[in-house]
């Protein structure tokens, strides 16, 4: 994060003014105090050291941690602007959510982000996808499975998701082997959406807020719905120490595009 935040960026979009629900500085200072308190109440050196790191963070001397809500807010303001400029012709772009149900883990410390990113990259290559794909990996704890579920929210430089290549990708991805003894309530490992509200959707892609998801059955409507909550304290503390381990290059996924400072450039692969 440090290199990206210190790189020069000529143009900014006033994201905090254009998105009514965008987090305020005051809200993030309050959230930081909540995180510090949760970490200090959890036994273990790693929690104590992270609490100290977050408590010493300031705008003048930032910690650049993905566990720090104040640093994340400043990062999001810059990253959302960067991606919004990339998708300026938003009628060409779509959003896709990809869920790796077969990479679910009981313990957040067993999560192998590099392995999951490499799997996704290889699957895109095998399907001969030549569009730009960029976004972030996210992990939520789904109570119904008692597992951490990794998934990607990504921008793709096409509206034609019915193209043969994306159909091949989707078909292969839907064949992922499900974990034994776990019945997926709604098996939808891949979902495409048009980029109709670019700023709001881009903000959703890079939010870095790992949460607990409860699946609730609505008897009146006869449907299941999901509700999002803050993680329980030990899970919350463990998720923060995990986030603190990551660099930007760990959490960000880029395919057919490269980043130089704050500049994104399309990368053309050799076609053999």
PDB file of C-alpha atoms in Angstrom:
ATOM      1  CA  UNK A   1       0.000   0.000   0.000  1.00  0.00           C
ATOM      2  CA  UNK A   2       2.835   2.386   0.867  1.00  0.00           C
ATOM      3  CA  UNK A   3       4.242   2.604  -2.669  1.00  0.00           C
ATOM      4  CA  UNK A   4       0.813   3.212  -4.192  1.00  0.00           C
ATOM      5  CA  UNK A   5      -0.105   5.875  -1.642  1.00  0.00           C
ATOM      6  CA  UNK A   6       3.165   7.731  -2.112  1.00  0.00           C
ATOM      7  CA  UNK A   7       2.980   7.667  -5.909  1.00  0.00           C
ATOM      8  CA  UNK A   8       1.819  10.805  -7.689  1.00  0.00           C
ATOM      9  CA  UNK A   9      -1.716  10.880  -9.056  1.00  0.00           C
ATOM     10  CA  UNK A  10      -2.701  13.921 -11.126  1.00  0.00           C
ATOM     11  CA  UNK A  11      -6.492  13.659 -11.041  1.00  0.00           C
ATOM     12  CA  UNK A  12      -8.863  12.704  -8.249  1.00  0.00           C
ATOM     13  CA  UNK A  13     -12.598  12.142  -8.157  1.00  0.00           C
ATOM     14  CA  UNK A  14     -14.284  13.541  -5.005  1.00  0.00           C
ATOM     15  CA  UNK A  15     -15.549  10.083  -4.070  1.00  0.00           C
ATOM     16  CA  UNK A  16     -16.516  11.093  -0.524  1.00  0.00           C
ATOM     17  CA  UNK A  17     -18.805  13.817  -1.932  1.00  0.00           C
ATOM     18  CA  UNK A  18     -20.357  11.725  -4.701  1.00  0.00           C
ATOM     19  CA  UNK A  19     -21.120   8.642  -2.589  1.00  0.00           C
ATOM     20  CA  UNK A  20     -23.506   9.623   0.246  1.00  0.00           C
ATOM     21  CA  UNK A  21     -22.700   6.548   2.350  1.00  0.00           C
ATOM     22  CA  UNK A  22     -18.917   6.764   1.964  1.00  0.00           C
ATOM     23  CA  UNK A  23     -17.200   6.489   5.338  1.00  0.00           C
ATOM     24  CA  UNK A  24     -16.193   9.759   7.032  1.00  0.00           C
ATOM     25  CA  UNK A  25     -12.908  10.473   8.808  1.00  0.00           C
ATOM     26  CA  UNK A  26     -14.752  10.620  12.127  1.00  0.00           C
ATOM     27  CA  UNK A  27     -16.366   7.219  11.540  1.00  0.00           C
ATOM     28  CA  UNK A  28     -12.988   5.667  10.752  1.00  0.00           C
ATOM     29  CA  UNK A  29     -11.378   7.126  13.876  1.00  0.00           C
ATOM     30  CA  UNK A  30     -14.217   5.554  15.863  1.00  0.00           C
ATOM     31  CA  UNK A  31     -13.782   2.242  13.998  1.00  0.00           C
ATOM     32  CA  UNK A  32     -10.058   2.309  14.697  1.00  0.00           C
ATOM     33  CA  UNK A  33     -10.769   2.598  18.415  1.00  0.00           C
ATOM     34  CA  UNK A  34     -13.164  -0.378  18.186  1.00  0.00           C
ATOM     35  CA  UNK A  35     -10.426  -2.450  16.524  1.00  0.00           C
ATOM     36  CA  UNK A  36      -7.753  -1.421  19.007  1.00  0.00           C
ATOM     37  CA  UNK A  37     -10.078  -2.335  21.887  1.00  0.00           C
ATOM     38  CA  UNK A  38     -10.885  -5.762  20.345  1.00  0.00           C
ATOM     39  CA  UNK A  39      -7.186  -6.496  19.788  1.00  0.00           C
ATOM     40  CA  UNK A  40      -6.206  -5.478  23.322  1.00  0.00           C
ATOM     41  CA  UNK A  41      -8.862  -7.760  24.782  1.00  0.00           C
ATOM     42  CA  UNK A  42      -7.499 -10.741  22.841  1.00  0.00           C
ATOM     43  CA  UNK A  43      -4.613 -12.712  24.325  1.00  0.00           C
ATOM     44  CA  UNK A  44      -1.466 -12.967  22.240  1.00  0.00           C
ATOM     45  CA  UNK A  45       1.545 -10.881  21.267  1.00  0.00           C
ATOM     46  CA  UNK A  46       0.461 -10.448  17.656  1.00  0.00           C
ATOM     47  CA  UNK A  47      -2.791  -8.816  18.777  1.00  0.00           C
ATOM     48  CA  UNK A  48      -0.974  -6.519  21.213  1.00  0.00           C
ATOM     49  CA  UNK A  49       1.560  -5.392  18.599  1.00  0.00           C
ATOM     50  CA  UNK A  50      -1.142  -4.686  16.014  1.00  0.00           C
ATOM     51  CA  UNK A  51      -3.158  -2.694  18.569  1.00  0.00           C
ATOM     52  CA  UNK A  52      -0.073  -0.568  19.243  1.00  0.00           C
ATOM     53  CA  UNK A  53       0.534  -0.130  15.522  1.00  0.00           C
ATOM     54  CA  UNK A  54      -3.034   1.088  14.925  1.00  0.00           C
ATOM     55  CA  UNK A  55      -2.983   3.388  17.958  1.00  0.00           C
ATOM     56  CA  UNK A  56       0.194   5.106  16.718  1.00  0.00           C
ATOM     57  CA  UNK A  57      -1.114   5.627  13.163  1.00  0.00           C
ATOM     58  CA  UNK A  58      -1.782   9.192  12.033  1.00  0.00           C
ATOM     59  CA  UNK A  59      -2.239  11.044   8.764  1.00  0.00           C
ATOM     60  CA  UNK A  60       1.281  12.463   9.154  1.00  0.00           C
ATOM     61  CA  UNK A  61       2.778   9.069  10.001  1.00  0.00           C
ATOM     62  CA  UNK A  62       0.471   6.401   8.510  1.00  0.00           C
ATOM     63  CA  UNK A  63       0.931   2.697   9.240  1.00  0.00           C
ATOM     64  CA  UNK A  64      -0.232   1.618   5.734  1.00  0.00           C
ATOM     65  CA  UNK A  65      -1.897  -1.489   7.162  1.00  0.00           C
ATOM     66  CA  UNK A  66      -4.931  -3.163   5.593  1.00  0.00           C
ATOM     67  CA  UNK A  67      -6.147  -3.619   9.172  1.00  0.00           C
ATOM     68  CA  UNK A  68      -6.245   0.155   9.725  1.00  0.00           C
ATOM     69  CA  UNK A  69      -9.574   1.798   8.825  1.00  0.00           C
ATOM     70  CA  UNK A  70      -8.046   5.276   8.590  1.00  0.00           C
ATOM     71  CA  UNK A  71      -5.368   4.139   6.113  1.00  0.00           C
ATOM     72  CA  UNK A  72      -7.952   2.101   4.226  1.00  0.00           C
ATOM     73  CA  UNK A  73     -10.187   5.163   3.808  1.00  0.00           C
ATOM     74  CA  UNK A  74      -7.328   7.188   2.336  1.00  0.00           C
ATOM     75  CA  UNK A  75      -6.377   4.240   0.125  1.00  0.00           C
ATOM     76  CA  UNK A  76      -9.955   3.768  -1.085  1.00  0.00           C
ATOM     77  CA  UNK A  77     -10.284   7.444  -2.060  1.00  0.00           C
ATOM     78  CA  UNK A  78      -7.253   7.075  -4.322  1.00  0.00           C
ATOM     79  CA  UNK A  79      -7.893   3.551  -5.645  1.00  0.00           C
ATOM     80  CA  UNK A  80     -11.573   4.196  -6.450  1.00  0.00           C
ATOM     81  CA  UNK A  81     -10.525   7.291  -8.426  1.00  0.00           C
ATOM     82  CA  UNK A  82      -7.883   5.280 -10.271  1.00  0.00           C
ATOM     83  CA  UNK A  83     -10.314   2.494 -11.237  1.00  0.00           C
ATOM     84  CA  UNK A  84     -13.078   4.948 -12.140  1.00  0.00           C
ATOM     85  CA  UNK A  85     -10.762   6.663 -14.628  1.00  0.00           C
ATOM     86  CA  UNK A  86      -9.810   3.243 -16.010  1.00  0.00           C
ATOM     87  CA  UNK A  87     -13.516   2.435 -16.551  1.00  0.00           C
ATOM     88  CA  UNK A  88     -14.377   5.915 -17.808  1.00  0.00           C
ATOM     89  CA  UNK A  89     -16.140   4.402 -20.814  1.00  0.00           C
ATOM     90  CA  UNK A  90     -18.182   2.307 -18.407  1.00  0.00           C
ATOM     91  CA  UNK A  91     -20.510   0.966 -21.123  1.00  0.00           C
ATOM     92  CA  UNK A  92     -17.575  -1.275 -22.132  1.00  0.00           C
ATOM     93  CA  UNK A  93     -17.161  -2.758 -18.655  1.00  0.00           C
ATOM     94  CA  UNK A  94     -18.844  -5.328 -16.418  1.00  0.00           C
ATOM     95  CA  UNK A  95     -18.420  -6.587 -12.885  1.00  0.00           C
ATOM     96  CA  UNK A  96     -18.040 -10.228 -11.920  1.00  0.00           C
ATOM     97  CA  UNK A  97     -18.101 -11.962  -8.538  1.00  0.00           C
ATOM     98  CA  UNK A  98     -16.247 -15.281  -8.377  1.00  0.00           C
ATOM     99  CA  UNK A  99     -16.565 -17.539  -5.320  1.00  0.00           C
ATOM    100  CA  UNK A 100     -14.084 -20.330  -4.560  1.00  0.00           C
ATOM    101  CA  UNK A 101     -16.295 -22.677  -2.554  1.00  0.00           C
ATOM    102  CA  UNK A 102     -13.657 -25.402  -2.785  1.00  0.00           C
ATOM    103  CA  UNK A 103     -11.110 -23.160  -1.018  1.00  0.00           C
ATOM    104  CA  UNK A 104     -13.207 -22.581   2.117  1.00  0.00           C
ATOM    105  CA  UNK A 105     -11.253 -22.913   5.379  1.00  0.00           C
ATOM    106  CA  UNK A 106     -12.196 -23.321   9.036  1.00  0.00           C
ATOM    107  CA  UNK A 107      -9.189 -21.321  10.243  1.00  0.00           C
ATOM    108  CA  UNK A 108      -8.437 -17.964   8.631  1.00  0.00           C
ATOM    109  CA  UNK A 109      -4.719 -18.665   9.071  1.00  0.00           C
ATOM    110  CA  UNK A 110      -5.049 -21.606   6.637  1.00  0.00           C
ATOM    111  CA  UNK A 111      -6.121 -19.257   3.855  1.00  0.00           C
ATOM    112  CA  UNK A 112      -3.692 -19.346   0.912  1.00  0.00           C
ATOM    113  CA  UNK A 113      -4.386 -16.195  -1.097  1.00  0.00           C
ATOM    114  CA  UNK A 114      -1.482 -16.708  -3.523  1.00  0.00           C
ATOM    115  CA  UNK A 115      -2.713 -20.206  -4.431  1.00  0.00           C
ATOM    116  CA  UNK A 116      -6.259 -18.950  -5.078  1.00  0.00           C
ATOM    117  CA  UNK A 117      -5.039 -16.041  -7.217  1.00  0.00           C
ATOM    118  CA  UNK A 118      -2.828 -18.359  -9.259  1.00  0.00           C
ATOM    119  CA  UNK A 119      -5.763 -20.730  -9.804  1.00  0.00           C
ATOM    120  CA  UNK A 120      -7.912 -17.888 -11.099  1.00  0.00           C
ATOM    121  CA  UNK A 121      -5.138 -16.621 -13.378  1.00  0.00           C
ATOM    122  CA  UNK A 122      -4.624 -20.091 -14.891  1.00  0.00           C
ATOM    123  CA  UNK A 123      -8.351 -20.563 -15.441  1.00  0.00           C
ATOM    124  CA  UNK A 124      -8.535 -17.234 -17.301  1.00  0.00           C
ATOM    125  CA  UNK A 125      -5.531 -18.232 -19.421  1.00  0.00           C
ATOM    126  CA  UNK A 126      -7.000 -21.648 -20.263  1.00  0.00           C
ATOM    127  CA  UNK A 127     -10.228 -19.997 -21.408  1.00  0.00           C
ATOM    128  CA  UNK A 128      -8.087 -17.638 -23.539  1.00  0.00           C
ATOM    129  CA  UNK A 129      -9.649 -14.555 -21.960  1.00  0.00           C
ATOM    130  CA  UNK A 130      -8.048 -11.467 -23.497  1.00  0.00           C
ATOM    131  CA  UNK A 131      -9.997  -8.807 -21.559  1.00  0.00           C
ATOM    132  CA  UNK A 132      -8.602  -6.767 -18.677  1.00  0.00           C
ATOM    133  CA  UNK A 133      -9.558  -8.209 -15.271  1.00  0.00           C
ATOM    134  CA  UNK A 134      -8.824  -6.216 -12.110  1.00  0.00           C
ATOM    135  CA  UNK A 135     -10.171  -6.189  -8.568  1.00  0.00           C
ATOM    136  CA  UNK A 136      -9.672  -7.642  -5.101  1.00  0.00           C
ATOM    137  CA  UNK A 137     -10.016 -10.830  -3.132  1.00  0.00           C
ATOM    138  CA  UNK A 138     -12.277 -10.731  -0.092  1.00  0.00           C
ATOM    139  CA  UNK A 139     -13.055 -13.278   2.617  1.00  0.00           C
ATOM    140  CA  UNK A 140     -16.231 -13.558   4.719  1.00  0.00           C
ATOM    141  CA  UNK A 141     -17.156 -16.023   7.452  1.00  0.00           C
ATOM    142  CA  UNK A 142     -20.356 -17.790   6.441  1.00  0.00           C
ATOM    143  CA  UNK A 143     -22.026 -19.132   9.564  1.00  0.00           C
ATOM    144  CA  UNK A 144     -24.099 -21.733   7.698  1.00  0.00           C
ATOM    145  CA  UNK A 145     -20.884 -23.504   6.608  1.00  0.00           C
ATOM    146  CA  UNK A 146     -18.722 -22.505   9.590  1.00  0.00           C
ATOM    147  CA  UNK A 147     -16.087 -21.609   7.020  1.00  0.00           C
ATOM    148  CA  UNK A 148     -14.222 -18.605   5.671  1.00  0.00           C
ATOM    149  CA  UNK A 149     -15.244 -18.261   2.024  1.00  0.00           C
ATOM    150  CA  UNK A 150     -12.801 -16.514  -0.367  1.00  0.00           C
ATOM    151  CA  UNK A 151     -14.206 -14.657  -3.345  1.00  0.00           C
ATOM    152  CA  UNK A 152     -13.248 -11.986  -5.861  1.00  0.00           C
ATOM    153  CA  UNK A 153     -15.052  -8.837  -6.915  1.00  0.00           C
ATOM    154  CA  UNK A 154     -13.616  -7.873 -10.300  1.00  0.00           C
ATOM    155  CA  UNK A 155     -13.978  -5.408 -13.152  1.00  0.00           C
ATOM    156  CA  UNK A 156     -13.746  -6.853 -16.660  1.00  0.00           C
ATOM    157  CA  UNK A 157     -13.314  -4.834 -19.862  1.00  0.00           C
ATOM    158  CA  UNK A 158     -16.288  -6.270 -21.749  1.00  0.00           C
ATOM    159  CA  UNK A 159     -20.068  -6.215 -21.719  1.00  0.00           C
ATOM    160  CA  UNK A 160     -20.230  -9.341 -23.845  1.00  0.00           C
ATOM    161  CA  UNK A 161     -20.114 -11.912 -21.040  1.00  0.00           C
ATOM    162  CA  UNK A 162     -22.018 -14.305 -23.323  1.00  0.00           C
ATOM    163  CA  UNK A 163     -18.911 -14.443 -25.495  1.00  0.00           C
ATOM    164  CA  UNK A 164     -17.663 -17.987 -26.113  1.00  0.00           C
ATOM    165  CA  UNK A 165     -14.488 -17.458 -24.054  1.00  0.00           C
ATOM    166  CA  UNK A 166     -16.381 -16.314 -20.965  1.00  0.00           C
ATOM    167  CA  UNK A 167     -18.867 -19.158 -21.419  1.00  0.00           C
ATOM    168  CA  UNK A 168     -15.950 -21.607 -21.448  1.00  0.00           C
ATOM    169  CA  UNK A 169     -14.518 -19.965 -18.336  1.00  0.00           C
ATOM    170  CA  UNK A 170     -17.877 -20.067 -16.524  1.00  0.00           C
ATOM    171  CA  UNK A 171     -18.519 -23.699 -17.458  1.00  0.00           C
ATOM    172  CA  UNK A 172     -15.107 -24.812 -16.219  1.00  0.00           C
ATOM    173  CA  UNK A 173     -15.383 -22.762 -13.064  1.00  0.00           C
ATOM    174  CA  UNK A 174     -18.790 -24.254 -12.256  1.00  0.00           C
ATOM    175  CA  UNK A 175     -17.131 -27.684 -12.262  1.00  0.00           C
ATOM    176  CA  UNK A 176     -15.025 -26.936  -9.168  1.00  0.00           C
ATOM    177  CA  UNK A 177     -15.134 -29.829  -6.703  1.00  0.00           C
ATOM    178  CA  UNK A 178     -17.229 -29.073  -3.636  1.00  0.00           C
ATOM    179  CA  UNK A 179     -15.845 -29.906  -0.210  1.00  0.00           C
ATOM    180  CA  UNK A 180     -17.088 -33.139   1.299  1.00  0.00           C
ATOM    181  CA  UNK A 181     -20.006 -33.035   3.753  1.00  0.00           C
ATOM    182  CA  UNK A 182     -20.853 -29.410   2.884  1.00  0.00           C
ATOM    183  CA  UNK A 183     -24.084 -28.709   1.048  1.00  0.00           C
ATOM    184  CA  UNK A 184     -23.989 -25.304  -0.643  1.00  0.00           C
ATOM    185  CA  UNK A 185     -27.326 -23.575  -0.098  1.00  0.00           C
ATOM    186  CA  UNK A 186     -27.211 -21.537  -3.301  1.00  0.00           C
ATOM    187  CA  UNK A 187     -24.433 -22.696  -5.582  1.00  0.00           C
ATOM    188  CA  UNK A 188     -23.593 -19.655  -7.686  1.00  0.00           C
ATOM    189  CA  UNK A 189     -19.795 -19.502  -7.939  1.00  0.00           C
ATOM    190  CA  UNK A 190     -19.824 -16.881 -10.706  1.00  0.00           C
ATOM    191  CA  UNK A 191     -22.128 -13.915 -11.268  1.00  0.00           C
ATOM    192  CA  UNK A 192     -21.889 -11.144 -13.886  1.00  0.00           C
ATOM    193  CA  UNK A 193     -23.375  -7.643 -13.572  1.00  0.00           C
ATOM    194  CA  UNK A 194     -23.361  -4.634 -15.882  1.00  0.00           C
ATOM    195  CA  UNK A 195     -21.373  -1.666 -14.624  1.00  0.00           C
ATOM    196  CA  UNK A 196     -24.407   0.619 -14.354  1.00  0.00           C
ATOM    197  CA  UNK A 197     -23.391   2.586 -11.250  1.00  0.00           C
ATOM    198  CA  UNK A 198     -19.592   2.663 -11.667  1.00  0.00           C
ATOM    199  CA  UNK A 199     -18.511   4.650  -8.613  1.00  0.00           C
ATOM    200  CA  UNK A 200     -20.740   2.726  -6.201  1.00  0.00           C
ATOM    201  CA  UNK A 201     -19.768  -0.654  -7.674  1.00  0.00           C
ATOM    202  CA  UNK A 202     -16.051   0.160  -7.691  1.00  0.00           C
ATOM    203  CA  UNK A 203     -16.304   1.247  -4.044  1.00  0.00           C
ATOM    204  CA  UNK A 204     -17.905  -2.132  -3.294  1.00  0.00           C
ATOM    205  CA  UNK A 205     -15.069  -3.981  -5.043  1.00  0.00           C
ATOM    206  CA  UNK A 206     -12.366  -2.498  -2.803  1.00  0.00           C
ATOM    207  CA  UNK A 207     -13.867  -2.292   0.673  1.00  0.00           C
ATOM    208  CA  UNK A 208     -11.573  -4.595   2.741  1.00  0.00           C
ATOM    209  CA  UNK A 209     -14.206  -5.251   5.404  1.00  0.00           C
ATOM    210  CA  UNK A 210     -14.322  -8.964   6.199  1.00  0.00           C
ATOM    211  CA  UNK A 211     -17.636  -9.832   7.820  1.00  0.00           C
ATOM    212  CA  UNK A 212     -19.826 -12.569   9.285  1.00  0.00           C
ATOM    213  CA  UNK A 213     -22.739 -13.644   7.095  1.00  0.00           C
ATOM    214  CA  UNK A 214     -25.906 -15.171   8.541  1.00  0.00           C
ATOM    215  CA  UNK A 215     -28.328 -16.943   6.188  1.00  0.00           C
ATOM    216  CA  UNK A 216     -31.922 -16.393   7.321  1.00  0.00           C
ATOM    217  CA  UNK A 217     -35.068 -18.007   5.948  1.00  0.00           C
ATOM    218  CA  UNK A 218     -37.931 -15.567   5.341  1.00  0.00           C
ATOM    219  CA  UNK A 219     -41.074 -17.692   5.838  1.00  0.00           C
ATOM    220  CA  UNK A 220     -43.427 -15.039   4.444  1.00  0.00           C
ATOM    221  CA  UNK A 221     -41.562 -14.693   1.161  1.00  0.00           C
ATOM    222  CA  UNK A 222     -40.366 -18.282   1.112  1.00  0.00           C
ATOM    223  CA  UNK A 223     -36.819 -17.129   0.396  1.00  0.00           C
ATOM    224  CA  UNK A 224     -33.435 -17.173   2.066  1.00  0.00           C
ATOM    225  CA  UNK A 225     -31.658 -13.890   2.629  1.00  0.00           C
ATOM    226  CA  UNK A 226     -28.230 -13.006   3.914  1.00  0.00           C
ATOM    227  CA  UNK A 227     -27.437 -10.529   6.663  1.00  0.00           C
ATOM    228  CA  UNK A 228     -24.007  -9.070   7.325  1.00  0.00           C
ATOM    229  CA  UNK A 229     -22.595  -8.525  10.817  1.00  0.00           C
ATOM    230  CA  UNK A 230     -19.323  -7.678  12.464  1.00  0.00           C
ATOM    231  CA  UNK A 231     -17.238 -10.753  13.235  1.00  0.00           C
ATOM    232  CA  UNK A 232     -17.152 -12.105  16.781  1.00  0.00           C
ATOM    233  CA  UNK A 233     -14.208 -10.730  18.750  1.00  0.00           C
ATOM    234  CA  UNK A 234     -11.697 -13.572  18.316  1.00  0.00           C
ATOM    235  CA  UNK A 235     -12.571 -13.966  14.626  1.00  0.00           C
ATOM    236  CA  UNK A 236     -12.393 -10.193  14.252  1.00  0.00           C
ATOM    237  CA  UNK A 237      -8.968  -9.991  15.895  1.00  0.00           C
ATOM    238  CA  UNK A 238      -7.644 -12.887  13.796  1.00  0.00           C
ATOM    239  CA  UNK A 239      -8.979 -11.332  10.587  1.00  0.00           C
ATOM    240  CA  UNK A 240      -7.235  -8.041  11.442  1.00  0.00           C
ATOM    241  CA  UNK A 241      -3.864  -9.708  12.029  1.00  0.00           C
ATOM    242  CA  UNK A 242      -4.332 -11.596   8.755  1.00  0.00           C
ATOM    243  CA  UNK A 243      -5.123  -8.388   6.872  1.00  0.00           C
ATOM    244  CA  UNK A 244      -2.087  -6.747   8.434  1.00  0.00           C
ATOM    245  CA  UNK A 245       0.137  -9.430   6.859  1.00  0.00           C
ATOM    246  CA  UNK A 246      -0.927  -8.531   3.333  1.00  0.00           C
ATOM    247  CA  UNK A 247       0.631  -6.154   0.841  1.00  0.00           C
ATOM    248  CA  UNK A 248      -1.434  -4.509  -1.899  1.00  0.00           C
ATOM    249  CA  UNK A 249      -0.052  -7.001  -4.418  1.00  0.00           C
ATOM    250  CA  UNK A 250      -1.425  -9.844  -2.271  1.00  0.00           C
ATOM    251  CA  UNK A 251      -5.015  -8.606  -2.220  1.00  0.00           C
ATOM    252  CA  UNK A 252      -5.242  -6.999  -5.648  1.00  0.00           C
ATOM    253  CA  UNK A 253      -5.777  -9.194  -8.687  1.00  0.00           C
ATOM    254  CA  UNK A 254      -4.621  -7.969 -12.095  1.00  0.00           C
ATOM    255  CA  UNK A 255      -4.825  -9.799 -15.409  1.00  0.00           C
ATOM    256  CA  UNK A 256      -3.780  -8.274 -18.751  1.00  0.00           C
ATOM    257  CA  UNK A 257      -2.966  -5.049 -16.929  1.00  0.00           C
ATOM    258  CA  UNK A 258      -0.019  -3.734 -14.931  1.00  0.00           C
ATOM    259  CA  UNK A 259       0.414  -1.002 -12.364  1.00  0.00           C
ATOM    260  CA  UNK A 260       3.270   1.510 -12.348  1.00  0.00           C
ATOM    261  CA  UNK A 261       2.900   3.775  -9.326  1.00  0.00           C
ATOM    262  CA  UNK A 262      -0.660   5.018  -9.805  1.00  0.00           C
ATOM    263  CA  UNK A 263      -0.720   4.386 -13.543  1.00  0.00           C
ATOM    264  CA  UNK A 264      -2.499   1.353 -14.987  1.00  0.00           C
ATOM    265  CA  UNK A 265      -1.425   0.091 -18.402  1.00  0.00           C
ATOM    266  CA  UNK A 266      -2.899  -2.713 -20.460  1.00  0.00           C
ATOM    267  CA  UNK A 267      -0.545  -5.647 -20.825  1.00  0.00           C
ATOM    268  CA  UNK A 268      -0.669  -7.557 -24.104  1.00  0.00           C
ATOM    269  CA  UNK A 269       0.353 -11.200 -23.714  1.00  0.00           C
ATOM    270  CA  UNK A 270       2.308 -13.061 -26.347  1.00  0.00           C
ATOM    271  CA  UNK A 271      -0.063 -15.289 -28.253  1.00  0.00           C
ATOM    272  CA  UNK A 272       1.602 -18.569 -29.101  1.00  0.00           C
TER     273      UNK A 272
END
